[in-house]
XYZ file of N, CA and C in Angstrom:
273
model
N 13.666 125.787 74.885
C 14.475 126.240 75.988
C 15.918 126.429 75.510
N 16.834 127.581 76.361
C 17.744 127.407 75.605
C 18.682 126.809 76.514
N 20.347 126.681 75.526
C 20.957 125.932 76.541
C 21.356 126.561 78.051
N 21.717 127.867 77.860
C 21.715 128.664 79.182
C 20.635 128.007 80.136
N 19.273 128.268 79.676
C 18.315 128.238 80.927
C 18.466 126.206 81.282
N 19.068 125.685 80.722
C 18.852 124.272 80.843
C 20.094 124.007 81.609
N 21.252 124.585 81.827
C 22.698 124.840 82.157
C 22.396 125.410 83.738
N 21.466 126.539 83.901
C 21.120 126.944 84.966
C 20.327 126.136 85.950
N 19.274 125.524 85.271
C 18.063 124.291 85.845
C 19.078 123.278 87.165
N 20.148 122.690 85.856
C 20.665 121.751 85.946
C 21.677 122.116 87.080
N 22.314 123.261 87.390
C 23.132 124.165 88.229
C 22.273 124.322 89.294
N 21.114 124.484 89.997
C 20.435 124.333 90.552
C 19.901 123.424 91.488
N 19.219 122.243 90.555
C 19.717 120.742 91.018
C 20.197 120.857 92.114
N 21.723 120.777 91.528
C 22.767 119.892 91.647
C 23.248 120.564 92.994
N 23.069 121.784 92.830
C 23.111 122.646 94.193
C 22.686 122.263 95.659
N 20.676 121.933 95.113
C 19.642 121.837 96.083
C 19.798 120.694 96.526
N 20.018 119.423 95.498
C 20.154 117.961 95.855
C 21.652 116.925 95.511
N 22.469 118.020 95.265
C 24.051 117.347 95.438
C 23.935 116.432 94.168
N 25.088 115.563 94.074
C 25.443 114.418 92.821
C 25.126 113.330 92.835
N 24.470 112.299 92.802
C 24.123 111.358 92.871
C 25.879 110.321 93.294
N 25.687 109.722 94.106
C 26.702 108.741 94.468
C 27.053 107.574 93.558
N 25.911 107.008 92.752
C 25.854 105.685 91.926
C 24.637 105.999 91.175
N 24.977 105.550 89.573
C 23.931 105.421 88.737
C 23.364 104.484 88.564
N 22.492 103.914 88.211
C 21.809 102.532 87.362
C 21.331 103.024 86.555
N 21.132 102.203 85.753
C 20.753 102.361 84.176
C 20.193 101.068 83.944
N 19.670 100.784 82.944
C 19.123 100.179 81.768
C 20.316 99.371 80.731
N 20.365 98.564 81.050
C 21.844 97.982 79.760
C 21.334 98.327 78.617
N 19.953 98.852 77.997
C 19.109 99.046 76.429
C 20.134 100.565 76.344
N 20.746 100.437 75.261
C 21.728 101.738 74.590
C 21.209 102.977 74.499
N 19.702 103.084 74.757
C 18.910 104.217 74.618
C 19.198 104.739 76.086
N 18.917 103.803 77.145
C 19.435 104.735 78.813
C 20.603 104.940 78.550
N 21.586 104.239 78.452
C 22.889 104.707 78.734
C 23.320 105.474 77.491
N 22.769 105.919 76.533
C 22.696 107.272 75.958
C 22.348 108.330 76.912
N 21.289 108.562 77.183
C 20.310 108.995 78.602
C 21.504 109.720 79.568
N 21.606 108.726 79.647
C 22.764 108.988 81.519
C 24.116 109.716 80.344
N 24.473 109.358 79.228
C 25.640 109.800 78.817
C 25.316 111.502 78.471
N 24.327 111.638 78.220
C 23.497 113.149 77.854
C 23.545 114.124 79.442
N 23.014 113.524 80.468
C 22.423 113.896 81.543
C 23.413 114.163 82.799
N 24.918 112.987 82.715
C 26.157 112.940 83.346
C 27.148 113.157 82.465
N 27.403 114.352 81.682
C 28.589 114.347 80.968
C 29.893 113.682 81.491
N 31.059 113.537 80.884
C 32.394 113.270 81.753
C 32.375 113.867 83.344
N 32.008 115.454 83.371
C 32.366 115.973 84.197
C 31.631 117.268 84.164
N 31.207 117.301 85.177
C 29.663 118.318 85.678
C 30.600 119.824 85.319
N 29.184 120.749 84.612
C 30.365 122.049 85.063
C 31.006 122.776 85.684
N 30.684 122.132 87.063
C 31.817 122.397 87.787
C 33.240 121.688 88.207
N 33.251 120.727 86.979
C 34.612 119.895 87.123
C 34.297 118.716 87.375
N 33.280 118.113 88.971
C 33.237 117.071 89.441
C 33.118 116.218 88.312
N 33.630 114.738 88.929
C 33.567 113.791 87.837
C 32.093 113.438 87.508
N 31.728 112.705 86.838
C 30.948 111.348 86.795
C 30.646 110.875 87.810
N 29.449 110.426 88.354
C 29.406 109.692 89.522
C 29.331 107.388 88.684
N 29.438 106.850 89.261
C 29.694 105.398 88.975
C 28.530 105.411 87.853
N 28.915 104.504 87.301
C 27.308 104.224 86.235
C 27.444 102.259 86.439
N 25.905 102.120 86.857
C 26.540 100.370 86.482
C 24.877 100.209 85.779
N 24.984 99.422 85.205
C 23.893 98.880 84.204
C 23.958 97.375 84.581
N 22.157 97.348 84.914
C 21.373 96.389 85.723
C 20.526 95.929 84.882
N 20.321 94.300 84.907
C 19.142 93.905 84.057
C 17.422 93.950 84.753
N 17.790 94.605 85.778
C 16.373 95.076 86.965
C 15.822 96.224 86.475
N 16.735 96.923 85.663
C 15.936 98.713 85.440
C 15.475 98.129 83.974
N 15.492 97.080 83.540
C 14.756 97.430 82.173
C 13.485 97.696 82.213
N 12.771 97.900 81.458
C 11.049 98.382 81.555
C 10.524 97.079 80.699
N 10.773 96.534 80.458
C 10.100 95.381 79.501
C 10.965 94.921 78.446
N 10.624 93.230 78.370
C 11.649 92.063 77.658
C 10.570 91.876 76.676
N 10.189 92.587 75.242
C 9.156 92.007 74.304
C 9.858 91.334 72.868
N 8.905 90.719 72.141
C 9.414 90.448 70.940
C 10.249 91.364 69.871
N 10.125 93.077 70.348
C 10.072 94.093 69.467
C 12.023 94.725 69.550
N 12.214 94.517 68.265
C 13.841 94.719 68.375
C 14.348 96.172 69.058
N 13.187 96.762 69.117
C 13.658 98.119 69.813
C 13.615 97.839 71.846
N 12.901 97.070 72.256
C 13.115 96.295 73.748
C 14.546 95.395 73.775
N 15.295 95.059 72.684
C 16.126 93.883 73.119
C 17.637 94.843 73.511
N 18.256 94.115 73.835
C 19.761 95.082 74.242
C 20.780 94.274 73.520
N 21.884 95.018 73.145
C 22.775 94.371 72.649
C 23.607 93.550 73.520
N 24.305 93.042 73.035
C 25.377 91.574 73.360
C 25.811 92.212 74.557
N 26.013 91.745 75.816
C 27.198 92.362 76.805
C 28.379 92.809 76.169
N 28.927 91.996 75.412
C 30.482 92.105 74.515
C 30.440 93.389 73.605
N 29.087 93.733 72.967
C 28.976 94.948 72.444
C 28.919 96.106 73.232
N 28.224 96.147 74.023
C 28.136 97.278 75.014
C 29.213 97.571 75.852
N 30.104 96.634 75.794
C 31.528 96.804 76.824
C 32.250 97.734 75.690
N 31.752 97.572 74.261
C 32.925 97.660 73.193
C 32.729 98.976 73.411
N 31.672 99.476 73.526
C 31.389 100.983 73.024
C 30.967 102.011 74.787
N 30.411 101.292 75.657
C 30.581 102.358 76.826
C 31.428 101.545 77.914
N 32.027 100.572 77.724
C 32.696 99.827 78.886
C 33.900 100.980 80.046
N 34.213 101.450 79.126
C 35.057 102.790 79.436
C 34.707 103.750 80.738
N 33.317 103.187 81.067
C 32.711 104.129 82.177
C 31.625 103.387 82.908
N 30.914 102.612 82.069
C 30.160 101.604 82.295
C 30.127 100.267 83.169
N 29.814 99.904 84.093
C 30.108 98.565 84.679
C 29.062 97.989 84.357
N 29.129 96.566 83.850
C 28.068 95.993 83.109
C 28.148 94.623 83.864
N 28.843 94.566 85.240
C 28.855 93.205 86.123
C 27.171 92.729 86.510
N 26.198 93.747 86.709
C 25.071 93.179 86.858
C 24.396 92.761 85.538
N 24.428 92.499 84.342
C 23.522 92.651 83.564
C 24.010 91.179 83.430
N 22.354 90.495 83.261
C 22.432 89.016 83.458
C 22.651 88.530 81.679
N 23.311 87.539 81.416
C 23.582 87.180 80.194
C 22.328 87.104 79.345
């Protein structure tokens, strides 16, 4: 697909079903990659970002496997705190 037709999709949306008011996420760096891909700074039509907060409720599973674990709260503040509210994510 190209980026046009994915630019248009997404223009569409956003049209039919407006901006989302509040995000949740996943505190695992792979969603809030996700949401950082999916909510740029600022939609192309300017609007901001809508809130992002990262919840330890949206994870999908707590396993032995280092790709399930999430980094430190203190790390994740370091690198998306900037946009990120990380008040729900349980220690």
């Amino acid at each position: 697909m190209s980026r046009l037709f994915i630019l248009q999709i997404k223009m569409q949306w956003r049209q039919s079903e407006g901006i989302p008011q509040l995000i949740a996420t996943s505190p695992l760096t792979r969603a809030i990659q996700t949401v950082e891909i999916g909510f740029p700074n600022r939609t192309e039509d300017g609007a901001p970002r809508p809130p992002v907060v990262a919840t330890s409720l949206a994870r999908e599973r707590i396993s032995h496997h280092q790709c399930d674990r999430r980094r430190s709260v203190s790390e994740l503040q370091d690198k998306f705190g900037s946009w990120v509210d990380f008040s729900e994510v349980s220690c």
